[in-house]
Short mmCIF file of N, CA and C in Angstrom, two decimals:
data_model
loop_
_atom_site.label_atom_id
_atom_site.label_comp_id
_atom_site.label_asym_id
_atom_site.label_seq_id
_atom_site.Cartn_x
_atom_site.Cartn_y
_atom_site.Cartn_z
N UNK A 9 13.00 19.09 -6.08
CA UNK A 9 14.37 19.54 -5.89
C UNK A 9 14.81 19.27 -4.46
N UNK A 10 15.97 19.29 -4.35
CA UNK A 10 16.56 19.11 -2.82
C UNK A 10 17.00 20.11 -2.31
N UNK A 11 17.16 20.42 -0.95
CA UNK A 11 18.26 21.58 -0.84
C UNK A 11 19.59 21.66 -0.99
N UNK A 12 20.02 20.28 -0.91
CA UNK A 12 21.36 20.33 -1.27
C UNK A 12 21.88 20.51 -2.34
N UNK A 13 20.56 20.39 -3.58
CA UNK A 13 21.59 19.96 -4.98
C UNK A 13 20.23 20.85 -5.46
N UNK A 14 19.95 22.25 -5.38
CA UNK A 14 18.44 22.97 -5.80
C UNK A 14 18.73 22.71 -7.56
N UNK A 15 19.91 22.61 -7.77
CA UNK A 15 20.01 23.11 -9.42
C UNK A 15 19.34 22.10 -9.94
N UNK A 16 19.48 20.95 -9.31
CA UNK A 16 19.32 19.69 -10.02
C UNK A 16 17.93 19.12 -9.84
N UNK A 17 16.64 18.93 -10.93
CA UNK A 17 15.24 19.12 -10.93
C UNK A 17 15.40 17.07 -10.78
N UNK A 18 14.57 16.40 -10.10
CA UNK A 18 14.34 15.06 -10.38
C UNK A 18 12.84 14.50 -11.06
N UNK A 19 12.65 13.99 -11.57
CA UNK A 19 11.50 13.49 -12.29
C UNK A 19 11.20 12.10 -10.91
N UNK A 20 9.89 12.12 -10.75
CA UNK A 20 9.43 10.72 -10.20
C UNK A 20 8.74 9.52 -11.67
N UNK A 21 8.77 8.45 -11.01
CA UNK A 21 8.10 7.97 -12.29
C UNK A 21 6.87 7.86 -12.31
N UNK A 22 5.88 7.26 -13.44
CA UNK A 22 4.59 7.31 -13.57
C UNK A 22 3.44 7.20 -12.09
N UNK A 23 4.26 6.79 -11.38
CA UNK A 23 3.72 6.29 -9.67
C UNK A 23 3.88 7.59 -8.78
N UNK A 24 4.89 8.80 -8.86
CA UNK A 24 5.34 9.20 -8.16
C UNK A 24 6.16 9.31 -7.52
N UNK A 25 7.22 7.73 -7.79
CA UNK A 25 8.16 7.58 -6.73
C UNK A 25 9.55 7.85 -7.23
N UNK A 26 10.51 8.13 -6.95
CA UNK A 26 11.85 8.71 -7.10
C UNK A 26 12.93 8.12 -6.56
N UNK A 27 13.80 7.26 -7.06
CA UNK A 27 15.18 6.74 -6.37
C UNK A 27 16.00 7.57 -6.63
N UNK A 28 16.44 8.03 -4.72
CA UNK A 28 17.69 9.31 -4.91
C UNK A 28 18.69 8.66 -3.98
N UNK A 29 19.98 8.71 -4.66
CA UNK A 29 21.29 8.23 -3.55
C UNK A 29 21.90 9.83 -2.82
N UNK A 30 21.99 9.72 -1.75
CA UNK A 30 21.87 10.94 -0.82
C UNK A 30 23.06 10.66 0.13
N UNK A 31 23.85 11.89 0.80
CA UNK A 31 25.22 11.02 1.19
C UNK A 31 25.02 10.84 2.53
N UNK A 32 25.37 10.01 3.29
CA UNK A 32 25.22 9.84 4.57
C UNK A 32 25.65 11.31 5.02
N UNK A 33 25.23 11.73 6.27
CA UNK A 33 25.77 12.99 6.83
C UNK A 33 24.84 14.20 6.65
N UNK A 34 24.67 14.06 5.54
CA UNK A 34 23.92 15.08 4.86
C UNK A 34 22.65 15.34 5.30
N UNK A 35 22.47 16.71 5.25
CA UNK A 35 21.20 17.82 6.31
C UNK A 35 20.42 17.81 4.60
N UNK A 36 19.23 17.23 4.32
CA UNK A 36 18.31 17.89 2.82
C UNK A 36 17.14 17.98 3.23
N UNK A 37 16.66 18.68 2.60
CA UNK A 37 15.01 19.02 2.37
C UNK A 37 14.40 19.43 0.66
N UNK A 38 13.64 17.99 0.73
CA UNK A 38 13.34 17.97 -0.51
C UNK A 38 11.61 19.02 -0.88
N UNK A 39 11.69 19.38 -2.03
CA UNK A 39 10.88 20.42 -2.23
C UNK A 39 9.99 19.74 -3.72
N UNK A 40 8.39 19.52 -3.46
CA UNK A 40 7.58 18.80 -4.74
C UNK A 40 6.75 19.43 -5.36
N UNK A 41 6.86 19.49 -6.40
CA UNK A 41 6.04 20.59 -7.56
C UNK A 41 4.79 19.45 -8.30
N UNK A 42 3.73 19.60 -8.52
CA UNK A 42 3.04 18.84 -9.44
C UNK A 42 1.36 19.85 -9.72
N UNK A 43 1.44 19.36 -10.99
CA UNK A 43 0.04 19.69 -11.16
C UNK A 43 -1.30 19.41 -9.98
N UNK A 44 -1.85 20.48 -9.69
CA UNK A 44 -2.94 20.26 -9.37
C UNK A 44 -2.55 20.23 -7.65
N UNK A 45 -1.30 20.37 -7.16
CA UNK A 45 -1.02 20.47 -5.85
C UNK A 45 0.12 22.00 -5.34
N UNK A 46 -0.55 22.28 -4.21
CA UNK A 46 0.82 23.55 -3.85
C UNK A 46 1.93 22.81 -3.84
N UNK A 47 2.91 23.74 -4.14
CA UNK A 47 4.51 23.65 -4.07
C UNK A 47 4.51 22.96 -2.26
N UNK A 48 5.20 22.07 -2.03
CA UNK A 48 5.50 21.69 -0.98
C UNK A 48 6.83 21.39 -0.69
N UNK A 49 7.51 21.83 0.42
CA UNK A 49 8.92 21.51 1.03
C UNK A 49 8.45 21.01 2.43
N UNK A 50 9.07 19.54 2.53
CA UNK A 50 9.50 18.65 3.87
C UNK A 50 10.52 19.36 4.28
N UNK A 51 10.27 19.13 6.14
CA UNK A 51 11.41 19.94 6.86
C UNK A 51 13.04 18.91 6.77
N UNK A 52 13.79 19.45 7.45
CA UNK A 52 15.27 19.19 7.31
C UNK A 52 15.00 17.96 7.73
N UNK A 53 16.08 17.03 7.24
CA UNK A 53 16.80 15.79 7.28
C UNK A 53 18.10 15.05 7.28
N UNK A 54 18.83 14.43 8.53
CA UNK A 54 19.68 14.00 8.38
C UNK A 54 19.85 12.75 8.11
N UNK A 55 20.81 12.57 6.48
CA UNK A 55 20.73 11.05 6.16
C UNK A 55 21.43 10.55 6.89
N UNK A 56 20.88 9.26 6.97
CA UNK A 56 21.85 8.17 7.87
C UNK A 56 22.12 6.99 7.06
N UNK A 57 23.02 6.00 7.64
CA UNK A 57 23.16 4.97 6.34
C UNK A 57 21.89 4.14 6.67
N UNK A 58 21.45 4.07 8.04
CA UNK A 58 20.19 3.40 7.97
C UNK A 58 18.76 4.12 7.79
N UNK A 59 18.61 5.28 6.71
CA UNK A 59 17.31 6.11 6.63
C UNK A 59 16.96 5.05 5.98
N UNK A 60 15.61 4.94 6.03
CA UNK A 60 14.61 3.99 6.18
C UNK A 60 14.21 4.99 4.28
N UNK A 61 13.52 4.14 3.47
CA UNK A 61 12.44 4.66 2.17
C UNK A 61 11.72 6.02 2.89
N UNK A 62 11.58 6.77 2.23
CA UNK A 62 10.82 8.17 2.77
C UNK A 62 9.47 8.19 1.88
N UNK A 63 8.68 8.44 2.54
CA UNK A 63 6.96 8.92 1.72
C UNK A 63 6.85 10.19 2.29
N UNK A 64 6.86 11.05 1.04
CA UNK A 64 6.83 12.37 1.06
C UNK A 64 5.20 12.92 0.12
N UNK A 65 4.29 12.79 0.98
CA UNK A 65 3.00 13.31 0.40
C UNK A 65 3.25 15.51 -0.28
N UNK A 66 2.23 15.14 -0.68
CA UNK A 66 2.11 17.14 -1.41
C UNK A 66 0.52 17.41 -0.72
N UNK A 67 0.69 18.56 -0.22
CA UNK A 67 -0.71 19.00 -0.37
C UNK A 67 -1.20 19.19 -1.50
N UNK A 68 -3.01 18.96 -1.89
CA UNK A 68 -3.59 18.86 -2.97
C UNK A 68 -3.91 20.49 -2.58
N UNK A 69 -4.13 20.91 -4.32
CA UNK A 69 -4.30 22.75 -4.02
C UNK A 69 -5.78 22.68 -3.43
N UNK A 70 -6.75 21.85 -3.77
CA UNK A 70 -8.19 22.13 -2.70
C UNK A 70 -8.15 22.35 -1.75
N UNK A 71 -6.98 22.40 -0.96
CA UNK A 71 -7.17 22.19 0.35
C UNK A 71 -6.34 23.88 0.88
N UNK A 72 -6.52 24.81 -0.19
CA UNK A 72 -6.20 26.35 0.63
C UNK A 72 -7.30 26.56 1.44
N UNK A 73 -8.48 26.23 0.84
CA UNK A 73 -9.52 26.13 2.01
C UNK A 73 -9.28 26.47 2.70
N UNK A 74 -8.68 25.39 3.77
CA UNK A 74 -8.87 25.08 4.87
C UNK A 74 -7.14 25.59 5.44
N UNK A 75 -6.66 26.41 4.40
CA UNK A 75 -5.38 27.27 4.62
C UNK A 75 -5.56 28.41 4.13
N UNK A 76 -6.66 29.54 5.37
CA UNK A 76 -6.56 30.83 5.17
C UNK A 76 -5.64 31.73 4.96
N UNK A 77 -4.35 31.32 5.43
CA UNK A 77 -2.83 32.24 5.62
C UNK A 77 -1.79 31.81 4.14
N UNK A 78 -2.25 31.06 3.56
CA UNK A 78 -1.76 30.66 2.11
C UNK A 78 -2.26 31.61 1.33
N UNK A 79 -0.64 32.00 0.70
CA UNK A 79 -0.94 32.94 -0.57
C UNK A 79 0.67 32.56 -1.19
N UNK A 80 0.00 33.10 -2.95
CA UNK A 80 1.41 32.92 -3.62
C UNK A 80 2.45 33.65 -3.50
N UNK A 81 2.14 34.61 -2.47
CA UNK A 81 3.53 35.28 -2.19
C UNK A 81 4.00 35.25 -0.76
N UNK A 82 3.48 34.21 0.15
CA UNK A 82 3.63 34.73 1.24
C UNK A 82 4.28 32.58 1.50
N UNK A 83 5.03 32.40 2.78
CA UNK A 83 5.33 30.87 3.03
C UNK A 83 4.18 30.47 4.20
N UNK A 84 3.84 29.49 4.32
CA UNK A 84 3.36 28.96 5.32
C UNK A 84 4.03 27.90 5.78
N UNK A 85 3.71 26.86 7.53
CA UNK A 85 4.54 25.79 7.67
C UNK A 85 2.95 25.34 7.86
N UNK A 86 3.22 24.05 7.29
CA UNK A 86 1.99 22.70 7.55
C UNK A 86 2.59 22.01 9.41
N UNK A 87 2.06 22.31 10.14
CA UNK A 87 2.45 20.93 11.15
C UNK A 87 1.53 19.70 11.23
N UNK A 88 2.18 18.36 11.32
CA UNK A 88 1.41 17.55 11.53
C UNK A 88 2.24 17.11 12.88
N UNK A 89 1.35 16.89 13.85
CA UNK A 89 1.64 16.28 15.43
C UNK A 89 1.00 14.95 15.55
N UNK A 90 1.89 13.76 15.68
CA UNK A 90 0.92 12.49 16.10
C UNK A 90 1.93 11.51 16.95
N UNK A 91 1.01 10.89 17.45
CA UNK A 91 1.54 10.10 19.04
C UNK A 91 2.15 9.00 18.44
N UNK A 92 3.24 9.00 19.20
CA UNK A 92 4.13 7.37 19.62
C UNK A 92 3.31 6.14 20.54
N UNK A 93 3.55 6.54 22.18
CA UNK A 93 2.85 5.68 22.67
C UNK A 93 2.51 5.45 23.61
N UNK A 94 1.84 4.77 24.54
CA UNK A 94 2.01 5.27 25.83
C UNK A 94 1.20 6.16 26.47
N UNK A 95 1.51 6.95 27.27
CA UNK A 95 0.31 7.80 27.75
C UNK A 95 0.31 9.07 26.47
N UNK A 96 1.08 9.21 26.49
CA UNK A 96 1.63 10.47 25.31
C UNK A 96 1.09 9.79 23.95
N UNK A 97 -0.06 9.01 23.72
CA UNK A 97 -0.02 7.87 22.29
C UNK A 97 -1.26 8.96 21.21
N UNK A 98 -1.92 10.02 21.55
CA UNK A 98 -2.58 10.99 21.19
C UNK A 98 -1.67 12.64 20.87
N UNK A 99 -2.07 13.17 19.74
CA UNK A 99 -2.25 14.41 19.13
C UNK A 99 -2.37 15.53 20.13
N UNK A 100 -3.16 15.11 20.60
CA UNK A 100 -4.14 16.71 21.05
C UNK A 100 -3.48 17.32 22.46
N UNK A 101 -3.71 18.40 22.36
CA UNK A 101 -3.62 19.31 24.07
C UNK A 101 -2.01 19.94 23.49
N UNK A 102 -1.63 19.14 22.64
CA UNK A 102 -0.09 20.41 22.48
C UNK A 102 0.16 21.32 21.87
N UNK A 103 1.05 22.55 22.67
CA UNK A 103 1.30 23.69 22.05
C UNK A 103 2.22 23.55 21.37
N UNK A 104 2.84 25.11 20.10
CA UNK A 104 3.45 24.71 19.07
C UNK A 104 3.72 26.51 18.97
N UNK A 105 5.41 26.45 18.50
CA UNK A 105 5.98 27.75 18.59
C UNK A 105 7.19 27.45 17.71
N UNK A 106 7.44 28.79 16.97
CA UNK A 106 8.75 28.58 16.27
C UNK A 106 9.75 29.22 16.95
N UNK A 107 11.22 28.67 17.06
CA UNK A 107 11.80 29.09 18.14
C UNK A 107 12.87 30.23 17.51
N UNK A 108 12.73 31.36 18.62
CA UNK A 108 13.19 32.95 18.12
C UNK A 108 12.32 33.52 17.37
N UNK A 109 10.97 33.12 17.37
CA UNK A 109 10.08 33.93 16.03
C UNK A 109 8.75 34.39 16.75
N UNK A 110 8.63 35.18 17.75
CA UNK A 110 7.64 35.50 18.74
C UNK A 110 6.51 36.05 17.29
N UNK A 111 6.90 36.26 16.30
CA UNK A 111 5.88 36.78 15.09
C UNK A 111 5.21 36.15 14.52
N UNK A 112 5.80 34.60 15.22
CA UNK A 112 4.69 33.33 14.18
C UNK A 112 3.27 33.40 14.99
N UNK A 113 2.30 33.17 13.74
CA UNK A 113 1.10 32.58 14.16
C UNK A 113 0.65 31.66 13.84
N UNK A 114 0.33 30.68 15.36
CA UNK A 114 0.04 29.55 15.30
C UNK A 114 -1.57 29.38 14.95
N UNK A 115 -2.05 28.72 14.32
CA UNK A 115 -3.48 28.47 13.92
C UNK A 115 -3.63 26.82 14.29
N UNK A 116 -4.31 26.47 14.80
CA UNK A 116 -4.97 24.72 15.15
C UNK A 116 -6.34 24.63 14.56
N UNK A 117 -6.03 23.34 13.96
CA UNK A 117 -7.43 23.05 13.56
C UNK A 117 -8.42 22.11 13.56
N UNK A 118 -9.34 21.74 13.20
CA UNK A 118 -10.17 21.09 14.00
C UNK A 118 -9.78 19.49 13.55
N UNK A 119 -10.43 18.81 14.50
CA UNK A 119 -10.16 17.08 14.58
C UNK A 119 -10.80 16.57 13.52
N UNK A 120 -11.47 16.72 12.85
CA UNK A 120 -11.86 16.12 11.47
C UNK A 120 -11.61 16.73 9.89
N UNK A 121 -12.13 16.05 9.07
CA UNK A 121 -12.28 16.63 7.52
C UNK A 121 -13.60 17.55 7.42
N UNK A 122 -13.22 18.46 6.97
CA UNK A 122 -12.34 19.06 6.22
C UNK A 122 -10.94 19.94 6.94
N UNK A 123 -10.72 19.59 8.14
CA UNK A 123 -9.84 20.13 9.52
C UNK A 123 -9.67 21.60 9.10
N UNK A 124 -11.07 22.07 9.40
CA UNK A 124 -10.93 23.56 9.16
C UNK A 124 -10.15 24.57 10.40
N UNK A 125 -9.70 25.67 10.13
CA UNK A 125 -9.00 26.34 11.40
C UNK A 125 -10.18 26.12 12.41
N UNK A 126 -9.56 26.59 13.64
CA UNK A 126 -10.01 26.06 14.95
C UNK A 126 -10.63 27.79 15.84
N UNK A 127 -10.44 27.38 16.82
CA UNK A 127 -10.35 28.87 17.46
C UNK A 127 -9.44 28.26 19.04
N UNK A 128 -9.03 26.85 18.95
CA UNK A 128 -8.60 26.56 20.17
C UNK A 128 -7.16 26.88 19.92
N UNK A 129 -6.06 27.20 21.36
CA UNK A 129 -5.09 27.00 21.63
C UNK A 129 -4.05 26.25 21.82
N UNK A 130 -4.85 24.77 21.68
CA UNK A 130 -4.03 23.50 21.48
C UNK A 130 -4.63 22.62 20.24
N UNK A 131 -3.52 21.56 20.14
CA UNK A 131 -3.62 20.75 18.77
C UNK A 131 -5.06 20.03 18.85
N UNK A 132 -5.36 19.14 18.13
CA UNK A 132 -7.34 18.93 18.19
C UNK A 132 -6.60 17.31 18.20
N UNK A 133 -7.20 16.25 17.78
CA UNK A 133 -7.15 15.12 17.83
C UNK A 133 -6.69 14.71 15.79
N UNK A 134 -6.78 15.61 15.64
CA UNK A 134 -5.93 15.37 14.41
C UNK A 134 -4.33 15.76 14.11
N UNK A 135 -3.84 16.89 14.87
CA UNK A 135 -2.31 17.35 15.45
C UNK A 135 -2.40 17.97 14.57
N UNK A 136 -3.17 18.83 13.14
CA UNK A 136 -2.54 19.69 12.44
C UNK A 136 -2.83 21.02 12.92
N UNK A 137 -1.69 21.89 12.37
CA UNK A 137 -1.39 23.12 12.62
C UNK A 137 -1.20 23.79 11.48
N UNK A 138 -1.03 25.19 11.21
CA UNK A 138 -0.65 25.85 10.26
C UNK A 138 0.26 27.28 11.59
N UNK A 139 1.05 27.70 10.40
CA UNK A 139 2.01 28.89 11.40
C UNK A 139 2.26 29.56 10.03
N UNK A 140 1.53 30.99 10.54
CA UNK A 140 2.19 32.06 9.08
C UNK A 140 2.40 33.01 10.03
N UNK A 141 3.25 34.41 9.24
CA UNK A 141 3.90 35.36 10.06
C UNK A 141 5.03 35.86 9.60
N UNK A 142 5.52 34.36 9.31
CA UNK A 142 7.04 34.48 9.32
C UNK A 142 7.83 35.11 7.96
N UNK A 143 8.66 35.56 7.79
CA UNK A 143 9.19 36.54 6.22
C UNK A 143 10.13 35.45 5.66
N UNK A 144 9.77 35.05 4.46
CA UNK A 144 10.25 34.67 3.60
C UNK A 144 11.36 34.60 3.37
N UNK A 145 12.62 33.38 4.10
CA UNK A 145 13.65 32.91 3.77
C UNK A 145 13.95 32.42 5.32
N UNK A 146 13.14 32.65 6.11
CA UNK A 146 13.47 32.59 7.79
C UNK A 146 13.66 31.37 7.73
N UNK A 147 14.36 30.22 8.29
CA UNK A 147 14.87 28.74 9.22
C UNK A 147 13.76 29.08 10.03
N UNK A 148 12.88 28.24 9.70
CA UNK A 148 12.04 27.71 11.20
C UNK A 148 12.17 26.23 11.76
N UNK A 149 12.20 26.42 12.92
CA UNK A 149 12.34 25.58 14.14
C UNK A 149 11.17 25.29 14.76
N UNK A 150 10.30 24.79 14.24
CA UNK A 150 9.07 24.22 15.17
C UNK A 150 9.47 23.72 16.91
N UNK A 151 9.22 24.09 18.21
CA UNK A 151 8.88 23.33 18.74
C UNK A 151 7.71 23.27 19.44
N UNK A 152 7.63 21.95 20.24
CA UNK A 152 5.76 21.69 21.03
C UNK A 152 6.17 21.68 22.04
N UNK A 153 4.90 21.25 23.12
CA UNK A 153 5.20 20.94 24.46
C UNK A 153 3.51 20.72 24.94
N UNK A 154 3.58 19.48 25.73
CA UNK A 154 2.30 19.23 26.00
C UNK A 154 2.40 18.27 27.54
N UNK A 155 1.68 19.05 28.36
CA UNK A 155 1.79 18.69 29.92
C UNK A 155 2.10 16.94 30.30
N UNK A 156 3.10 16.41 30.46
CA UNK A 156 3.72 15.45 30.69
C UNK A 156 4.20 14.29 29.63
N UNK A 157 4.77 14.71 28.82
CA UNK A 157 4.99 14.81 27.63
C UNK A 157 6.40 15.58 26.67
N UNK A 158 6.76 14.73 26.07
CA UNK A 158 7.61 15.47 24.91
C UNK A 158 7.22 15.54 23.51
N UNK A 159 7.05 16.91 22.85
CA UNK A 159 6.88 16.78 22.09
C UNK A 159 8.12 17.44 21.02
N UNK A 160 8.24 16.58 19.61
CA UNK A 160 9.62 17.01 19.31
C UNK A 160 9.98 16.87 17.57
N UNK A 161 10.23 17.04 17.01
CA UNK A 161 10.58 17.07 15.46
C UNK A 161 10.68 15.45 15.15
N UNK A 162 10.20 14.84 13.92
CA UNK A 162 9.94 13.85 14.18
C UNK A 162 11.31 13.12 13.35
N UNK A 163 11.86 14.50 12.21
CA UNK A 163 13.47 14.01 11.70
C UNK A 163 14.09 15.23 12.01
N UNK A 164 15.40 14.81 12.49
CA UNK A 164 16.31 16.15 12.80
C UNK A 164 17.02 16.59 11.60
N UNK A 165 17.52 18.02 11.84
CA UNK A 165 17.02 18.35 12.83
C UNK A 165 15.74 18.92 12.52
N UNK A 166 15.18 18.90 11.38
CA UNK A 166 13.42 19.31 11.50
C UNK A 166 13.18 20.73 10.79
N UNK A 167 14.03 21.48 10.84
CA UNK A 167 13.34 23.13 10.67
C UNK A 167 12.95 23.09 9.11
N UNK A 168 12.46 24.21 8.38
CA UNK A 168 12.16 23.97 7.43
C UNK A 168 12.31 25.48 6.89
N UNK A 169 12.98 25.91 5.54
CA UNK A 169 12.87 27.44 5.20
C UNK A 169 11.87 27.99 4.86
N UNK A 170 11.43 28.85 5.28
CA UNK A 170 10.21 29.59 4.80
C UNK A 170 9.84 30.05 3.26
N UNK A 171 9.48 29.18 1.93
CA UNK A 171 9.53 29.91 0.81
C UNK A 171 7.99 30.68 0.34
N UNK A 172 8.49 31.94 -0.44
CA UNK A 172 7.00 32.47 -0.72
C UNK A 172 6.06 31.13 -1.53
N UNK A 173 4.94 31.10 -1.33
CA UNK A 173 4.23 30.18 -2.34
C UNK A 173 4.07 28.76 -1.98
N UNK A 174 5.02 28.34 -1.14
CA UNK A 174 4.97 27.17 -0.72
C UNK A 174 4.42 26.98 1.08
N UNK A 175 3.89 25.39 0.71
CA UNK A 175 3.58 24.81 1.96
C UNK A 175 4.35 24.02 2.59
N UNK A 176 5.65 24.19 3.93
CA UNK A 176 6.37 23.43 4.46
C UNK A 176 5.42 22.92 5.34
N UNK A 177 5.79 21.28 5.31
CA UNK A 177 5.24 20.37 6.15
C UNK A 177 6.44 20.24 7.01
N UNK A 178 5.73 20.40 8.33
CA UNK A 178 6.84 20.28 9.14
C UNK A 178 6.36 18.65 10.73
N UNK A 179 6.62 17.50 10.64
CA UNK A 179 6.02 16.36 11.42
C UNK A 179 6.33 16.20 12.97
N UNK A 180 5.61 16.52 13.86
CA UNK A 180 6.31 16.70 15.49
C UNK A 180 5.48 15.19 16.09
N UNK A 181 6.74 14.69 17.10
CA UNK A 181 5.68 14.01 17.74
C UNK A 181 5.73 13.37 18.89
N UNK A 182 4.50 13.09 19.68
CA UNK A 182 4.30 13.44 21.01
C UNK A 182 4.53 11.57 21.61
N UNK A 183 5.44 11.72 22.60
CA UNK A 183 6.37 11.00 22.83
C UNK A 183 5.96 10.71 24.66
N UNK A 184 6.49 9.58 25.19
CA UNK A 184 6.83 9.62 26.68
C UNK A 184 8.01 10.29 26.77
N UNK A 185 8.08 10.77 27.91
CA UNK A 185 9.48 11.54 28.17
C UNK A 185 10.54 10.65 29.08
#
């Protein structure tokens, strides 16, 4: 479903993939249901006439694992953080906060598979994050920041709603400034 048009359910085809005409201008965040994976919502998006094809992955449900703060009644945000180029061309060392939500908790996790939670304070060499806390219907606003460096939503403007049950993926990324 989208956010713009929730009523309206889309089928992908046998592949997964989905042709949607979307209006230029337009702020959506599409939301993917399938067997055998959590409910997932991508953060906000503004179409442009030049948006590029979108690949919108789902988390597979094996992987609550390694998402202690996942439950069917509660939202979580997925972050993924990864480098552009440059000195800034790496993941790791950045912090991550939702903005106005001093109640989020940020969790980092480790640089490999199975990227189990962490106990560090910054992103690992893989950039994922998880952030729970937050009450169910909140606009979150991811932002980062990592010592000489920008780090920043990777489609605007980025935030993503908090739903019970679901995993928002939310993509930041670490940039020259």
């Amino acid at each position: 479903t989208l956010s713009a048009c929730p009523e309206a359910a889309m089928l992908t085809d046998l592949e997964g993939y989905a042709d949607l005409r979307l209006t230029v201008g337009s702020v959506v965040s599409a939301k993917l249901e399938a067997e055998g994976y959590l409910p997932t919502r991508w953060s906000e998006l503004t179409v442009r006439a030049w948006t590029p094809p979108l690949e919108l992955a789902m988390v597979k449900a094996s992987a609550k694992a390694q998402l202690p703060s996942y439950a069917s009644d509660k939202g979580l945000v997925l972050v993924n953080v990864f480098g552009a180029s440059g000195a800034c061309s790496r993941p790791d060392g950045g912090v991550l906060a939702v903005e106005g939500h001093p109640e989020a908790k940020v969790t980092y996790h480790e640089a490999g598979p199975p990227y189990a939670p962490s106990t560090d304070a910054v992103t690992s060499g893989s950039g994922v994050a998880s952030i729970s806390g937050l009450a169910a219907g909140t606009r979150a606003l991811v932002k980062g920041s990592r010592t000489g460096c920008e780090v920043s939503p990777f489609s605007s403007p980025g935030a993503v709603v908090v739903e019970p049950g679901v995993v928002s993926i939310v993509q930041m990324v670490v940039r020259d400034p």
